[in-house]
PDB file of C-alpha atoms in Angstrom:
ATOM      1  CA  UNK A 106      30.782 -39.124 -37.905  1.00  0.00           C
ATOM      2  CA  UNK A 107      31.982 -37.856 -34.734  1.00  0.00           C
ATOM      3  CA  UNK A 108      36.055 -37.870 -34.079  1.00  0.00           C
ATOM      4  CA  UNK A 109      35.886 -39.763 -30.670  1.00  0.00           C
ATOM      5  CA  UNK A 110      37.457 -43.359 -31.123  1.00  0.00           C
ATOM      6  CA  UNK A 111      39.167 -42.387 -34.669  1.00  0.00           C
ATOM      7  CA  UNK A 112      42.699 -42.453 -33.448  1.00  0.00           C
ATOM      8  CA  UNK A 113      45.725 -43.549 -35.207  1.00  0.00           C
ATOM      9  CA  UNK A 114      49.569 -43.656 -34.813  1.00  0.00           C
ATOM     10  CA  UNK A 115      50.772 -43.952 -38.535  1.00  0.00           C
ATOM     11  CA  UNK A 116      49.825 -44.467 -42.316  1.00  0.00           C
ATOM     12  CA  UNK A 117      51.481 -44.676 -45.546  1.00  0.00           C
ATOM     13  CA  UNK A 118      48.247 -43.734 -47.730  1.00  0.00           C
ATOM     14  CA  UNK A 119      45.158 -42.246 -46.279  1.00  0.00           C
ATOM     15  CA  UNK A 120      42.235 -42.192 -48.710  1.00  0.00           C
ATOM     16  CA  UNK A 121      39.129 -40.712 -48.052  1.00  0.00           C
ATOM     17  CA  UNK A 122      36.132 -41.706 -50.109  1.00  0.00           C
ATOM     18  CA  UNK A 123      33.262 -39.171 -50.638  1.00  0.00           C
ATOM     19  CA  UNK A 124      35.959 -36.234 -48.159  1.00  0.00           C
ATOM     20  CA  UNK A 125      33.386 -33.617 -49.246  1.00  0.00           C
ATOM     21  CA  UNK A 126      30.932 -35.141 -46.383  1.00  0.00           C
ATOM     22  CA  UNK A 127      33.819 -35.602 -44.211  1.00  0.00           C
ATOM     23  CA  UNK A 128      33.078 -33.588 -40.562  1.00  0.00           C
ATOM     24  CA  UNK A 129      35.169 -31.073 -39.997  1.00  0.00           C
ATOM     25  CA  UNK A 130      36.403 -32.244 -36.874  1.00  0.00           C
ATOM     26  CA  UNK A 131      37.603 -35.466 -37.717  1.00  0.00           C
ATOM     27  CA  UNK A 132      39.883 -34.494 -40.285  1.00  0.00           C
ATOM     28  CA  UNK A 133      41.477 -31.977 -37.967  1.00  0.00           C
ATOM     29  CA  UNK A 134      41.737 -33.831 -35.184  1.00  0.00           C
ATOM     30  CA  UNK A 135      42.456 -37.817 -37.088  1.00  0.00           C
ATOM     31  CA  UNK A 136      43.667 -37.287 -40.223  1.00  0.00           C
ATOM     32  CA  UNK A 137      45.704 -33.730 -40.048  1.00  0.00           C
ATOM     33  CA  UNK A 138      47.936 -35.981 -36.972  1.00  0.00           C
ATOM     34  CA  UNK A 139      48.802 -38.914 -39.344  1.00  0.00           C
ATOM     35  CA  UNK A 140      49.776 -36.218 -42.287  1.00  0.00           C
ATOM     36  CA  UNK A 141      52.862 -35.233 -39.729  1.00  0.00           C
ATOM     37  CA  UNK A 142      54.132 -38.706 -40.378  1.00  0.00           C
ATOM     38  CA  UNK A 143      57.043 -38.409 -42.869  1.00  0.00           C
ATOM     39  CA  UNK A 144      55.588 -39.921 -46.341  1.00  0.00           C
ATOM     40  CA  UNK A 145      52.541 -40.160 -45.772  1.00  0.00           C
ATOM     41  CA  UNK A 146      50.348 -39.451 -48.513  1.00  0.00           C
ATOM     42  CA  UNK A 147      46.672 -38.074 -48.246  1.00  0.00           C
ATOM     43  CA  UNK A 148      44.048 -38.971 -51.096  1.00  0.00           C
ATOM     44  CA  UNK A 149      40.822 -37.763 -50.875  1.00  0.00           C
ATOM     45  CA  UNK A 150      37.869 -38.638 -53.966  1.00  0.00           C
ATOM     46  CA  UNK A 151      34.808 -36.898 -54.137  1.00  0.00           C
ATOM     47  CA  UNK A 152      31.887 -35.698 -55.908  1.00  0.00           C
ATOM     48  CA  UNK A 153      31.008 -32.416 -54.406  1.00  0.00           C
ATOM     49  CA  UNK A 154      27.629 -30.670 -54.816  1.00  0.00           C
ATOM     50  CA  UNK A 155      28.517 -27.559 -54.320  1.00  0.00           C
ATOM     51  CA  UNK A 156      31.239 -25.689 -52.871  1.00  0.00           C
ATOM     52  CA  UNK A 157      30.214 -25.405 -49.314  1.00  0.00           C
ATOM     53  CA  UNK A 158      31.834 -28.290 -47.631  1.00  0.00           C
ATOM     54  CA  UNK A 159      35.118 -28.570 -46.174  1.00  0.00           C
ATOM     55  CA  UNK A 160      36.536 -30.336 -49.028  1.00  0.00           C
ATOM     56  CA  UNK A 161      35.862 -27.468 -51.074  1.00  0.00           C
ATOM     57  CA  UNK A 162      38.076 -25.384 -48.780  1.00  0.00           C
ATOM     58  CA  UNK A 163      40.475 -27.573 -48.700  1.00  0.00           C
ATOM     59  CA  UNK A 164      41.059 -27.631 -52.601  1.00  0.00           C
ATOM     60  CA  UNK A 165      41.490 -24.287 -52.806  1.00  0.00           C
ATOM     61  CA  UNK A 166      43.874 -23.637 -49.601  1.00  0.00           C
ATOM     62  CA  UNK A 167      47.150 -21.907 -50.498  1.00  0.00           C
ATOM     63  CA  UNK A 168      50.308 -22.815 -48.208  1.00  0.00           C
ATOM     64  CA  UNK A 169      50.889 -19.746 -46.227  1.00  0.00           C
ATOM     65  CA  UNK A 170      55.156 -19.829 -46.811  1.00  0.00           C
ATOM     66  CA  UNK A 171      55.064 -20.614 -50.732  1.00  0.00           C
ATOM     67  CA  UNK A 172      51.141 -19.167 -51.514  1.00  0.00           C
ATOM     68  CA  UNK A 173      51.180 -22.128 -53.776  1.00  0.00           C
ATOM     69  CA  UNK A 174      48.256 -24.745 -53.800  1.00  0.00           C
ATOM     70  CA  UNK A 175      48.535 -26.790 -50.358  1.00  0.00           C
ATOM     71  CA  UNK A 176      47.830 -29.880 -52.052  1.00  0.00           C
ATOM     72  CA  UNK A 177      48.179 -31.427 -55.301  1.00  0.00           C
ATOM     73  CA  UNK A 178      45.265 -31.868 -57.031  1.00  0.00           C
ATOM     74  CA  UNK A 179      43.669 -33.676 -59.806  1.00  0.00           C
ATOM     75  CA  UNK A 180      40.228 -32.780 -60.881  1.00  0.00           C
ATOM     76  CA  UNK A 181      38.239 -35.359 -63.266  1.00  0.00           C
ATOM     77  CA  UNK A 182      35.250 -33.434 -64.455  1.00  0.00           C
ATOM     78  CA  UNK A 183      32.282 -35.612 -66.266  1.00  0.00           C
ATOM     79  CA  UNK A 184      30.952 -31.855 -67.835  1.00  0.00           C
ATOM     80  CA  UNK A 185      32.966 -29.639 -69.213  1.00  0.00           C
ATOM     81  CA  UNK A 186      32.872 -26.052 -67.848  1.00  0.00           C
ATOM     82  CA  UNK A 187      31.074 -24.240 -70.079  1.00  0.00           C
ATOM     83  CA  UNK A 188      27.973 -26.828 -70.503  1.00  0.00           C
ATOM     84  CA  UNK A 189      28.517 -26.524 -66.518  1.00  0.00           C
ATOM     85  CA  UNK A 190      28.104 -22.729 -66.466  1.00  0.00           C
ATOM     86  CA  UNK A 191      24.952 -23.142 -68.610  1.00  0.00           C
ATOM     87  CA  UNK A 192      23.137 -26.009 -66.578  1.00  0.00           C
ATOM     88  CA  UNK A 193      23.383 -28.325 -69.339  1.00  0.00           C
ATOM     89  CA  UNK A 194      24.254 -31.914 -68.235  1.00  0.00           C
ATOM     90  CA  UNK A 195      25.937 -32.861 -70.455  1.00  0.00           C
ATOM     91  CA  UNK A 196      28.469 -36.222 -71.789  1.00  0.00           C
ATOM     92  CA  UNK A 197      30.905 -35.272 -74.130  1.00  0.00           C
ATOM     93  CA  UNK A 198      33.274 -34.238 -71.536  1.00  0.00           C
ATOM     94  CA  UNK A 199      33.643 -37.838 -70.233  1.00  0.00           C
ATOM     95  CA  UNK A 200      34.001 -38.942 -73.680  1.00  0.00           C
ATOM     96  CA  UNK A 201      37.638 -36.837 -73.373  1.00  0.00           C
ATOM     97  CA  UNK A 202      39.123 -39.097 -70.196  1.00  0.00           C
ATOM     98  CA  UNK A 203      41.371 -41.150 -70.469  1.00  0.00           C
ATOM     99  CA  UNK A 204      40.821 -44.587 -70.222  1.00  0.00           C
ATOM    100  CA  UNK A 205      42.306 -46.778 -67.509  1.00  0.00           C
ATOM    101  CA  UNK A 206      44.660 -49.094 -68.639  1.00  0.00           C
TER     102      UNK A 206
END
């Protein structure tokens, strides 16, 4: 998706559905603008494949005044990590959610 056209002046809630196949270049130049509005609030759902996406990078980025995480974030995880490390797809992790109410 290419940046030109995706312009915007404010937001209370950005969400991004599927941000690990966002381009680059649209986050920086659309969606980093709107995040200098006071209050606004970024949310950004994905399943990743593999950690080399943008998305990925973002997860891990440290703020450069505190070093703490950059954003808050909450990772769901349908496998648990060491049925993950194995290559075993597994279900009993989801069993462990919790349920919506």
């Amino acid at each position: 998706m290419r940046s030109s056209g995706l312009k915007g002046v404010g937001a209370k809630v950005i969400i991004l559905e599927e941000a690990s196949r966002l381009d680059e270049a649209v986050f920086t130049e659309v969606i980093v603008p709107l995040l200098n509005v006071r209050n606004t609030a970024l949310l950004a759902i994905s399943t990743p494949l593999d950690e080399n996406n943008f998305y990925s990078t973002l997860l891990n980025m440290k703020d450069p005044i505190t070093t703490g995480p950059m954003f808050n974030v909450l990772e769901i995880k349908l496998i648990c990590d060491v049925c993950a490390k194995k290559g075993i797809k597994d279900t009993h992790a989801a069993e462990e959610t919790t349920s919506w109410p």
